[in-house]
Coordinates of C-alpha atoms in Angstrom, one line a residue:
M29 CA -55.6 -64.3 -12.9
N30 CA -55.1 -61.2 -10.6
D31 CA -57.6 -58.6 -11.8
Q32 CA -57.1 -56.2 -8.8
I33 CA -56.6 -52.6 -9.8
T34 CA -53.4 -51.1 -8.6
Q35 CA -52.9 -47.9 -6.5
Q36 CA -51.1 -46.3 -9.4
E37 CA -53.9 -47.0 -11.8
V38 CA -56.6 -45.5 -9.6
N39 CA -54.5 -42.4 -8.8
A40 CA -53.7 -41.8 -12.4
T41 CA -57.3 -42.1 -13.6
A42 CA -58.6 -39.9 -10.7
W43 CA -56.0 -37.2 -11.4
A44 CA -56.7 -37.2 -15.1
A45 CA -60.3 -36.4 -14.4
C46 CA -59.1 -33.1 -13.0
D47 CA -58.2 -31.9 -16.5
T48 CA -61.9 -31.1 -17.0
F49 CA -61.5 -28.1 -14.6
R50 CA -57.9 -27.1 -15.0
G51 CA -57.5 -23.5 -16.2
V52 CA -61.3 -23.0 -15.7
V53 CA -61.9 -23.4 -12.0
D54 CA -59.6 -22.5 -9.1
P55 CA -58.0 -25.7 -7.7
A56 CA -59.2 -24.7 -4.2
Q57 CA -62.7 -25.0 -5.7
Y58 CA -62.5 -27.8 -8.2
K59 CA -61.2 -30.2 -5.5
D60 CA -64.7 -30.2 -4.1
Y61 CA -66.2 -31.4 -7.4
I62 CA -63.6 -34.1 -7.9
L63 CA -63.7 -35.5 -4.3
V64 CA -67.5 -35.5 -4.2
M65 CA -67.6 -37.4 -7.5
L66 CA -65.0 -39.8 -6.2
F67 CA -67.1 -40.4 -3.1
L68 CA -70.3 -40.9 -5.2
K69 CA -68.4 -43.4 -7.5
Y70 CA -67.1 -45.2 -4.4
I71 CA -70.5 -45.8 -2.7
S72 CA -72.2 -46.5 -6.1
D73 CA -69.6 -49.2 -7.0
R74 CA -69.9 -50.8 -3.6
W75 CA -73.7 -50.8 -3.9
N76 CA -73.7 -52.3 -7.4
D77 CA -71.0 -54.9 -6.5
H78 CA -73.2 -56.1 -3.7
Y79 CA -76.3 -56.0 -5.8
A80 CA -74.7 -58.3 -8.3
E81 CA -73.8 -60.7 -5.4
Y82 CA -77.4 -60.7 -4.1
K83 CA -78.8 -61.0 -7.6
E84 CA -76.8 -64.2 -8.1
Q85 CA -77.9 -65.5 -4.7
Y86 CA -81.6 -64.6 -4.8
G87 CA -82.4 -64.4 -8.6
D88 CA -85.3 -62.1 -9.4
D89 CA -86.5 -61.7 -5.8
D90 CA -85.9 -57.9 -6.0
E91 CA -87.7 -57.2 -2.7
R92 CA -85.4 -59.5 -0.8
I93 CA -82.4 -58.0 -2.6
R94 CA -83.5 -54.5 -1.7
R95 CA -83.9 -55.4 2.0
K96 CA -80.3 -56.7 1.9
L97 CA -79.1 -53.6 0.3
E98 CA -80.8 -51.4 2.9
R99 CA -78.2 -52.8 5.4
E100 CA -75.4 -51.3 3.4
R101 CA -73.3 -48.5 5.0
F102 CA -74.9 -46.1 2.6
L103 CA -78.4 -46.5 1.1
L104 CA -78.9 -45.4 -2.5
P105 CA -82.5 -44.4 -2.8
Y106 CA -84.8 -44.3 -5.8
V107 CA -85.1 -40.9 -7.5
E108 CA -88.4 -40.0 -9.2
M109 CA -88.4 -37.1 -11.8
K110 CA -91.9 -35.6 -12.2
E111 CA -93.6 -33.1 -14.3
E112 CA -97.0 -31.5 -14.5
D113 CA -99.2 -32.4 -17.4
S114 CA -100.0 -29.1 -19.3
K115 CA -103.5 -30.3 -20.1
T116 CA -104.7 -32.0 -17.0
G117 CA -102.5 -30.3 -14.4
E118 CA -101.7 -33.7 -12.9
T119 CA -98.2 -34.5 -11.8
K120 CA -96.8 -37.6 -13.3
V121 CA -93.5 -39.6 -13.0
I122 CA -91.4 -39.3 -16.1
D123 CA -88.3 -41.1 -14.9
R124 CA -87.4 -43.3 -12.0
F125 CA -84.0 -44.7 -11.2
V126 CA -81.6 -45.7 -8.4
G127 CA -79.8 -42.5 -7.4
D128 CA -76.2 -43.5 -8.1
F129 CA -73.2 -42.7 -10.4
N130 CA -74.3 -45.1 -13.1
A131 CA -77.7 -43.4 -13.5
L132 CA -76.0 -40.1 -13.9
Y133 CA -73.5 -41.5 -16.4
E134 CA -76.4 -42.9 -18.5
R135 CA -77.9 -39.4 -18.5
R136 CA -74.7 -37.5 -19.1
N137 CA -76.1 -35.9 -22.3
E138 CA -79.1 -34.4 -20.6
A139 CA -79.4 -30.6 -20.8
N140 CA -79.9 -30.4 -17.1
I141 CA -77.1 -32.8 -16.0
G142 CA -75.9 -30.4 -13.3
E143 CA -79.3 -30.2 -11.8
L144 CA -79.6 -34.0 -11.9
I145 CA -76.3 -34.5 -10.1
N146 CA -77.6 -32.1 -7.4
I147 CA -80.9 -34.0 -7.1
V148 CA -79.1 -37.4 -6.7
L149 CA -76.8 -36.0 -4.0
D150 CA -79.8 -34.5 -2.2
H151 CA -81.6 -37.8 -2.2
I152 CA -78.5 -39.7 -1.0
E153 CA -78.1 -37.2 1.8
D154 CA -81.7 -37.5 2.8
A155 CA -81.6 -41.3 2.8
N156 CA -78.5 -41.3 5.0
K157 CA -79.1 -38.4 7.4
S158 CA -77.3 -39.8 10.3
K159 CA -74.1 -39.9 8.3
L160 CA -74.3 -37.5 5.4
E161 CA -76.6 -34.7 6.6
G162 CA -75.2 -31.4 5.3
V163 CA -72.2 -33.0 3.5
F164 CA -73.3 -32.0 0.0
R165 CA -74.9 -28.7 0.8
N166 CA -71.8 -26.7 0.0
I167 CA -71.3 -28.1 -3.5
D168 CA -73.4 -27.0 -6.5
F169 CA -72.9 -28.9 -9.8
N170 CA -75.3 -26.5 -11.5
S171 CA -73.3 -23.4 -10.6
E172 CA -72.8 -21.0 -13.5
A173 CA -70.4 -19.0 -11.4
N174 CA -68.0 -22.0 -10.9
L175 CA -68.7 -24.2 -14.0
G176 CA -69.7 -21.7 -16.6
K177 CA -72.8 -21.2 -18.7
A178 CA -75.1 -24.1 -19.6
K179 CA -73.4 -25.3 -22.7
D180 CA -69.9 -25.3 -21.2
R181 CA -71.1 -26.6 -17.9
N182 CA -72.8 -29.5 -19.5
R183 CA -69.8 -30.4 -21.6
R184 CA -67.5 -30.3 -18.5
L185 CA -69.8 -32.4 -16.4
K186 CA -70.3 -34.9 -19.2
T187 CA -66.5 -35.2 -19.5
L188 CA -66.2 -35.6 -15.7
L189 CA -68.7 -38.4 -15.6
E190 CA -67.0 -40.1 -18.5
D191 CA -63.6 -39.8 -16.8
F192 CA -64.9 -41.3 -13.5
N193 CA -66.7 -44.0 -15.4
K194 CA -63.2 -45.4 -16.2
L195 CA -62.6 -45.9 -12.5
D196 CA -63.7 -49.3 -11.2
L197 CA -64.0 -49.0 -7.4
R198 CA -65.9 -52.3 -6.7
P199 CA -64.7 -54.0 -3.6
S200 CA -64.0 -57.1 -5.7
R201 CA -61.5 -55.1 -7.8
V202 CA -60.0 -52.6 -5.4
S203 CA -59.4 -52.5 -1.7
E204 CA -60.7 -49.7 0.6
D205 CA -57.0 -48.9 1.5
V206 CA -56.4 -48.1 -2.2
I207 CA -59.4 -45.8 -2.4
G208 CA -58.5 -44.1 0.9
N209 CA -55.0 -43.6 -0.4
T210 CA -56.3 -42.1 -3.6
Y211 CA -58.4 -39.6 -1.6
I212 CA -55.3 -38.5 0.3
Y213 CA -53.3 -38.4 -2.9
L214 CA -55.8 -36.1 -4.5
I215 CA -55.9 -33.8 -1.5
E216 CA -52.1 -33.6 -1.6
R217 CA -52.1 -32.7 -5.3
F218 CA -54.8 -30.2 -4.8
G219 CA -52.8 -28.7 -2.0
S220 CA -49.8 -28.3 -4.3
D221 CA -51.9 -26.6 -7.0
A222 CA -54.0 -24.4 -4.7
G223 CA -51.0 -22.5 -3.2
K224 CA -51.8 -20.3 -0.2
K225 CA -55.5 -21.4 -0.3
A226 CA -54.4 -25.0 0.5
G227 CA -53.9 -24.0 4.2
E228 CA -57.6 -24.4 4.7
F229 CA -57.6 -28.1 4.0
Y230 CA -54.1 -29.5 3.7
T231 CA -51.1 -30.5 5.8
P232 CA -48.3 -32.3 4.0
K233 CA -48.4 -36.0 4.7
M234 CA -44.9 -36.3 6.3
V235 CA -45.7 -33.3 8.6
S236 CA -49.0 -35.0 9.6
R237 CA -47.1 -38.2 10.2
L238 CA -44.5 -36.5 12.3
L239 CA -47.0 -34.6 14.3
S240 CA -49.0 -37.8 15.0
A241 CA -45.9 -39.7 16.0
L242 CA -44.8 -36.9 18.5
A243 CA -48.3 -37.0 20.0
Q244 CA -47.9 -40.7 20.7
P245 CA -51.5 -42.0 20.2
K246 CA -52.1 -45.4 21.7
P247 CA -55.0 -48.0 21.9
G248 CA -58.0 -46.7 23.8
D249 CA -57.3 -43.0 23.1
R250 CA -59.7 -40.4 22.1
I251 CA -58.0 -38.3 19.5
C252 CA -59.0 -34.7 18.6
D253 CA -58.0 -32.2 15.9
P254 CA -59.9 -29.0 16.6
S255 CA -58.7 -27.4 13.3
C256 CA -59.0 -30.6 11.3
G257 CA -59.3 -29.4 7.7
S258 CA -59.9 -32.4 5.4
G259 CA -59.1 -34.8 8.3
S260 CA -55.8 -36.2 7.0
L261 CA -54.1 -35.6 10.3
L262 CA -56.7 -37.6 12.2
I263 CA -56.3 -40.4 9.7
E264 CA -52.5 -40.5 10.3
A265 CA -53.1 -40.6 14.1
A266 CA -55.6 -43.5 13.6
Q267 CA -53.1 -45.4 11.5
M268 CA -50.5 -45.1 14.1
V269 CA -52.8 -46.8 16.6
E270 CA -53.6 -49.5 14.0
A271 CA -49.9 -50.0 13.5
Q272 CA -49.8 -51.1 17.2
G273 CA -52.3 -53.9 16.4
S274 CA -55.5 -52.1 17.6
H275 CA -58.6 -50.5 16.2
N276 CA -59.6 -49.2 19.7
Y277 CA -59.6 -45.5 19.3
A278 CA -62.1 -42.6 18.7
L279 CA -61.7 -39.7 16.3
F280 CA -63.0 -36.2 16.8
G281 CA -62.6 -33.0 14.8
E282 CA -63.8 -29.5 14.3
E283 CA -63.6 -27.4 11.1
V284 CA -64.9 -23.9 10.5
N285 CA -65.1 -24.1 6.7
G286 CA -68.2 -25.9 5.5
A287 CA -66.8 -27.2 2.3
T288 CA -63.7 -28.5 4.0
W289 CA -65.8 -30.0 6.8
A290 CA -67.6 -32.0 4.1
L291 CA -64.3 -33.2 2.7
A292 CA -63.3 -34.4 6.1
R293 CA -66.6 -36.3 6.6
M294 CA -66.1 -38.1 3.2
N295 CA -62.4 -38.7 4.1
M296 CA -63.5 -40.5 7.3
F297 CA -66.1 -42.7 5.4
I298 CA -63.7 -43.6 2.6
H299 CA -61.2 -44.7 5.3
S300 CA -63.9 -46.7 7.1
K301 CA -63.8 -44.3 10.1
D302 CA -67.6 -44.1 10.1
A303 CA -67.8 -43.4 13.8
A304 CA -65.6 -40.3 13.7
R305 CA -67.3 -37.3 14.9
I306 CA -66.5 -34.2 12.8
E307 CA -68.2 -31.0 13.7
W308 CA -68.8 -27.9 11.6
C309 CA -68.0 -25.0 13.9
D310 CA -65.6 -22.3 15.0
T311 CA -63.4 -24.0 17.5
L312 CA -62.4 -20.8 19.3
N313 CA -65.7 -19.1 19.5
S314 CA -68.4 -21.8 19.4
P315 CA -66.8 -25.2 19.9
A316 CA -69.2 -28.1 19.2
L317 CA -67.3 -30.9 21.0
V318 CA -68.8 -30.3 24.4
E319 CA -70.7 -32.4 26.9
A320 CA -72.7 -31.2 29.8
D321 CA -71.8 -27.6 28.8
R322 CA -68.1 -28.4 29.3
L323 CA -65.3 -29.0 26.7
M324 CA -64.8 -32.6 25.9
K325 CA -61.4 -33.9 27.0
F326 CA -59.1 -36.0 24.9
N327 CA -56.0 -38.2 25.4
V328 CA -54.4 -36.7 22.3
V329 CA -54.9 -33.3 20.7
V330 CA -53.1 -32.5 17.4
A331 CA -53.5 -29.7 14.9
N332 CA -52.0 -27.5 12.2
P333 CA -54.1 -24.4 12.9
P334 CA -54.0 -21.2 10.8
F335 CA -50.8 -19.3 11.3
S336 CA -51.1 -15.9 13.0
L337 CA -54.9 -15.6 12.3
D338 CA -56.2 -12.1 12.4
K339 CA -59.6 -11.3 14.0
W340 CA -59.8 -14.7 15.7
G341 CA -62.3 -13.5 18.3
S342 CA -60.2 -11.9 21.0
E343 CA -63.0 -9.5 21.9
H344 CA -65.0 -12.5 23.3
A345 CA -62.1 -14.3 25.0
D346 CA -62.5 -12.6 28.5
N347 CA -66.0 -13.9 28.6
D348 CA -65.3 -17.3 27.2
R349 CA -67.9 -19.7 28.7
Y350 CA -65.3 -22.5 28.9
K351 CA -62.7 -20.2 30.6
R352 CA -59.9 -21.3 28.2
F353 CA -58.0 -18.0 28.3
W354 CA -57.3 -17.7 32.0
R355 CA -53.5 -17.5 31.3
G356 CA -54.1 -14.4 29.2
V357 CA -55.7 -13.2 25.9
P358 CA -53.5 -13.4 22.8
P359 CA -53.3 -10.4 20.5
K360 CA -56.4 -9.9 18.3
S361 CA -54.1 -9.9 15.2
K362 CA -52.3 -13.2 16.0
G363 CA -54.4 -16.1 17.1
D364 CA -51.6 -18.7 17.5
W365 CA -51.6 -18.9 21.3
A366 CA -55.4 -18.9 21.2
F367 CA -55.4 -22.2 19.2
I368 CA -52.6 -23.6 21.4
T369 CA -54.5 -22.7 24.6
N370 CA -57.7 -24.2 23.2
M371 CA -55.8 -27.4 22.5
I372 CA -54.2 -27.6 26.0
E373 CA -57.6 -27.0 27.7
R374 CA -59.1 -29.9 25.7
A375 CA -56.3 -32.4 26.8
L376 CA -57.1 -34.6 29.7
P377 CA -55.6 -33.3 33.0
Q378 CA -52.5 -35.2 34.2
E379 CA -52.6 -37.3 31.0
G380 CA -53.4 -35.6 27.7
R381 CA -50.7 -34.9 25.1
V382 CA -50.7 -32.0 22.6
A383 CA -48.7 -31.6 19.4
V384 CA -49.2 -28.4 17.3
V385 CA -47.5 -26.8 14.2
V386 CA -46.6 -23.2 14.8
P387 CA -44.7 -20.3 13.0
H388 CA -41.5 -19.4 14.8
G389 CA -42.8 -16.1 16.0
V390 CA -44.8 -18.1 18.6
L391 CA -41.4 -19.1 20.2
F392 CA -40.2 -15.6 21.0
R393 CA -42.8 -12.8 20.5
G394 CA -43.3 -10.8 23.7
G395 CA -46.3 -9.0 25.2
A396 CA -49.4 -11.2 25.9
E397 CA -47.9 -14.1 24.0
G398 CA -44.7 -14.0 26.1
R399 CA -46.8 -14.0 29.3
I400 CA -48.9 -17.0 28.2
R401 CA -45.7 -18.8 27.1
Q402 CA -44.1 -18.2 30.5
K403 CA -47.1 -19.5 32.4
L404 CA -47.3 -22.7 30.4
I405 CA -43.6 -23.3 31.0
E406 CA -43.9 -22.6 34.7
E407 CA -46.8 -25.0 34.8
N408 CA -44.3 -27.6 33.5
L409 CA -46.4 -28.4 30.5
L410 CA -44.0 -27.8 27.6
D411 CA -42.2 -31.0 26.7
A412 CA -40.4 -30.4 23.4
V413 CA -39.7 -27.8 20.7
V414 CA -38.9 -29.2 17.2
G415 CA -37.7 -26.9 14.5
L416 CA -38.5 -27.9 11.0
P417 CA -37.1 -26.7 7.6
G418 CA -38.6 -23.9 5.6
N419 CA -40.8 -24.4 2.5
L420 CA -42.5 -27.5 3.7
F421 CA -45.9 -26.1 3.1
P422 CA -47.6 -24.8 -0.1
T423 CA -49.0 -22.0 2.0
T424 CA -45.7 -20.5 3.2
S425 CA -42.0 -20.8 2.7
I426 CA -41.1 -19.9 6.3
P427 CA -39.7 -22.5 8.6
V428 CA -42.1 -23.8 11.3
A429 CA -41.8 -25.6 14.6
I430 CA -43.8 -28.3 16.4
L431 CA -44.6 -27.7 20.1
V432 CA -45.3 -30.7 22.2
F433 CA -47.1 -30.3 25.5
D434 CA -47.7 -33.1 28.0
R435 CA -50.2 -32.8 30.8
A436 CA -48.7 -35.9 32.4
R437 CA -46.0 -33.5 33.6
E438 CA -48.3 -31.5 35.8
K439 CA -48.8 -32.3 39.5
G440 CA -50.2 -35.8 39.9
G441 CA -49.2 -36.9 36.4
A442 CA -47.0 -39.9 35.6
R443 CA -44.2 -37.6 34.3
E444 CA -44.4 -35.0 37.1
S445 CA -40.7 -35.4 37.8
V446 CA -39.6 -34.3 34.3
K447 CA -38.5 -30.7 34.7
D448 CA -36.8 -29.8 31.4
V449 CA -37.6 -29.1 27.8
L450 CA -36.1 -30.8 24.7
F451 CA -35.1 -28.6 21.8
V452 CA -34.4 -30.2 18.4
D453 CA -33.1 -28.3 15.4
A454 CA -34.1 -30.3 12.3
S455 CA -34.1 -27.2 10.1
Q456 CA -31.4 -28.6 7.8
E457 CA -33.0 -32.1 7.6
F458 CA -35.0 -32.1 4.3
V459 CA -35.1 -33.2 0.7
P460 CA -35.1 -30.1 -1.6
G461 CA -37.8 -29.9 -4.2
K462 CA -38.5 -27.6 -7.2
N463 CA -41.3 -25.8 -5.5
Q464 CA -41.5 -27.4 -2.0
N465 CA -39.2 -29.2 0.4
T466 CA -40.1 -32.6 2.0
L467 CA -39.1 -34.7 4.9
A468 CA -37.7 -38.1 4.0
D469 CA -38.2 -41.2 6.1
E470 CA -34.7 -40.9 7.6
H471 CA -35.5 -37.4 8.8
F472 CA -38.8 -38.5 10.3
S473 CA -37.1 -41.4 12.1
K474 CA -34.2 -39.2 13.4
I475 CA -36.6 -36.7 14.9
V476 CA -38.8 -39.2 16.6
A477 CA -35.9 -41.2 17.9
T478 CA -34.3 -38.0 19.3
V479 CA -37.5 -36.9 21.1
A480 CA -37.8 -40.4 22.6
A481 CA -34.2 -40.6 23.8
R482 CA -34.4 -37.1 25.2
Q483 CA -30.6 -36.5 25.3
N484 CA -28.2 -33.9 24.0
V485 CA -27.0 -34.4 20.5
N486 CA -24.2 -32.2 19.2
K487 CA -25.6 -29.4 16.9
Y488 CA -29.0 -31.1 16.8
A489 CA -30.7 -31.5 20.2
Y490 CA -30.4 -30.0 23.7
V491 CA -32.2 -30.6 26.9
A492 CA -32.7 -27.3 28.7
T493 CA -33.6 -26.9 32.4
L494 CA -36.4 -24.7 33.5
D495 CA -33.7 -22.4 35.1
E496 CA -32.1 -22.0 31.6
L497 CA -35.5 -21.1 30.1
S498 CA -36.0 -18.6 32.9
E499 CA -32.6 -17.0 32.3
N500 CA -33.6 -16.6 28.7
A501 CA -36.8 -14.8 29.7
F502 CA -38.8 -17.9 28.5
N503 CA -37.7 -17.2 24.9
L504 CA -37.9 -20.5 23.0
N505 CA -35.9 -19.5 20.0
I506 CA -34.1 -22.7 19.1
P507 CA -30.6 -21.3 18.4
R508 CA -30.5 -20.1 22.0
Y509 CA -30.3 -23.7 23.1
V510 CA -29.0 -25.8 20.1
D511 CA -25.6 -24.5 19.0
T512 CA -25.3 -25.2 15.3
F513 CA -22.4 -22.8 14.7
E514 CA -19.8 -24.2 12.4
E515 CA -16.3 -22.7 12.9
D516 CA -14.5 -21.7 9.8
E517 CA -11.6 -23.9 8.8
E518 CA -8.3 -22.6 10.3
I519 CA -6.3 -20.8 7.8
D520 CA -2.6 -21.7 7.3
I521 CA -1.0 -18.2 6.9
E522 CA 2.4 -19.5 5.8
S523 CA 0.8 -21.7 3.1
V524 CA -1.3 -18.8 1.9
Q525 CA 1.8 -16.6 1.8
R526 CA 3.7 -19.2 -0.3
E527 CA 0.8 -19.4 -2.7
I528 CA 0.7 -15.6 -3.1
I529 CA 4.5 -15.6 -3.9
R530 CA 4.0 -18.4 -6.4
L531 CA 1.1 -16.6 -8.1
E532 CA 3.1 -13.3 -8.2
G533 CA 6.0 -15.1 -10.0
E534 CA 3.6 -16.5 -12.6
L535 CA 2.1 -13.1 -13.1
A536 CA 5.5 -11.5 -13.7
Q537 CA 6.3 -14.2 -16.3
V538 CA 3.0 -13.6 -18.1
R539 CA 3.6 -9.8 -18.2
S540 CA 7.1 -10.3 -19.6
R541 CA 5.8 -12.5 -22.4
M542 CA 3.0 -10.1 -23.2
Q543 CA 5.4 -7.2 -23.3
K544 CA 7.6 -9.1 -25.8
C545 CA 4.6 -9.8 -28.0
L546 CA 3.7 -6.1 -27.9
N547 CA 7.2 -5.1 -28.8
D548 CA 7.3 -7.5 -31.8
L549 CA 4.1 -5.9 -33.0
G550 CA 5.5 -2.4 -32.6
V551 CA 2.9 -1.5 -30.0
E552 CA 4.0 1.0 -27.4
V553 CA 2.2 0.9 -24.0
M554 CA 2.2 4.0 -21.9

């Protein structure tokens, strides 16, 4: 009998657990509690599943079983609860248990359940410092500000534990792919609920997939997202390499928000990307992905950075120790080109490929932004500009674009001879939704195929020479290059005149009948 749990069942149970917080806690906050609990349940069920296997194999030899379990990806330590004897002053152990989800579930009625959850997470973090150090520090299950006063907080946490207890995430029942998909599914649902706050952690799946495809990751690549949010874009890029039959890649990310960084770390572990290096830092002002006091270089750099970020650190750009802003310093109120420049400088010279989501203002704004844009084009780094529909993101309804830069086009690179820029207008390619539009598989495939073919397509794509870009003052506004104008249907004047004469005849007949009716009624009309 097939007793495997389906993706739909896991998704539905996990999402139902969110009812505990809806209407009480902001979605941008309660996502942290849900995803941490999912992670705890995941590592606990793995541990207990393997414990049962070893128990069957070694019987009551608990010491041998424990040694085996210590080789697990995550160690679940013993937790000892102590209290001081009021008479003797001595400290004694009043409770001792393996720090896992099951232990918390058994204690779900305790008056200090929020504190107990925090204690278990602290012990797990301490026992797995190389992987989990700092991951749980930004989440407080005993927070009155977020979860309410003690009585309400305890009730909510008890319900949360009972809901997650319905999830069976043992490896013998559910594959890691299903659990990873559930994590992404929850992030997407939270992104939809969180509105504008979702921009800190969420890029719609199809946009992530498209961005990854345009960046063309391949086996052996080092892949970086310097604004990685919850890490879903890195997961998409990794899966594109795996689809080529290889697991030979390395993932790197930087994230400025501590809580979001923690989600990214857990996302990597749930997707078995344990070796991924995700740093908590400000990528523009204090990047952590450095080696020998120089920026690390990558084969692929992808990102959906904050749109037009204000106060991004322009006052320090002239003295940037990594000299990233030599082409110019973007305006202090719009950090778009700061993020783009940062990405290009992290791409391997003569090889690295960059794909970034940007608002349309990046394509045409003047001043410092225009000068930076011109220099990058003159360096022959810009490869493609892809315009996407509006309302793809929960954070904004504006249309966005993807810029693709390729350092293989610079002198000495394999594509040095390419001297043009492909423009794609996919702004009308979407599936309309009630609150948000989406890209369908056929839209994704059409864009990717068009970029690969690099040919003119009527009303959809145009390959512009560098001379044409220069003539347009390096303005990248897509309608300047892709003509989507639709001529109005030619009007047949003679046919229209005949229709007017016919209608006037009908009108005269109606007026005549109406006048007769009025006369019969004795109504005089002035």
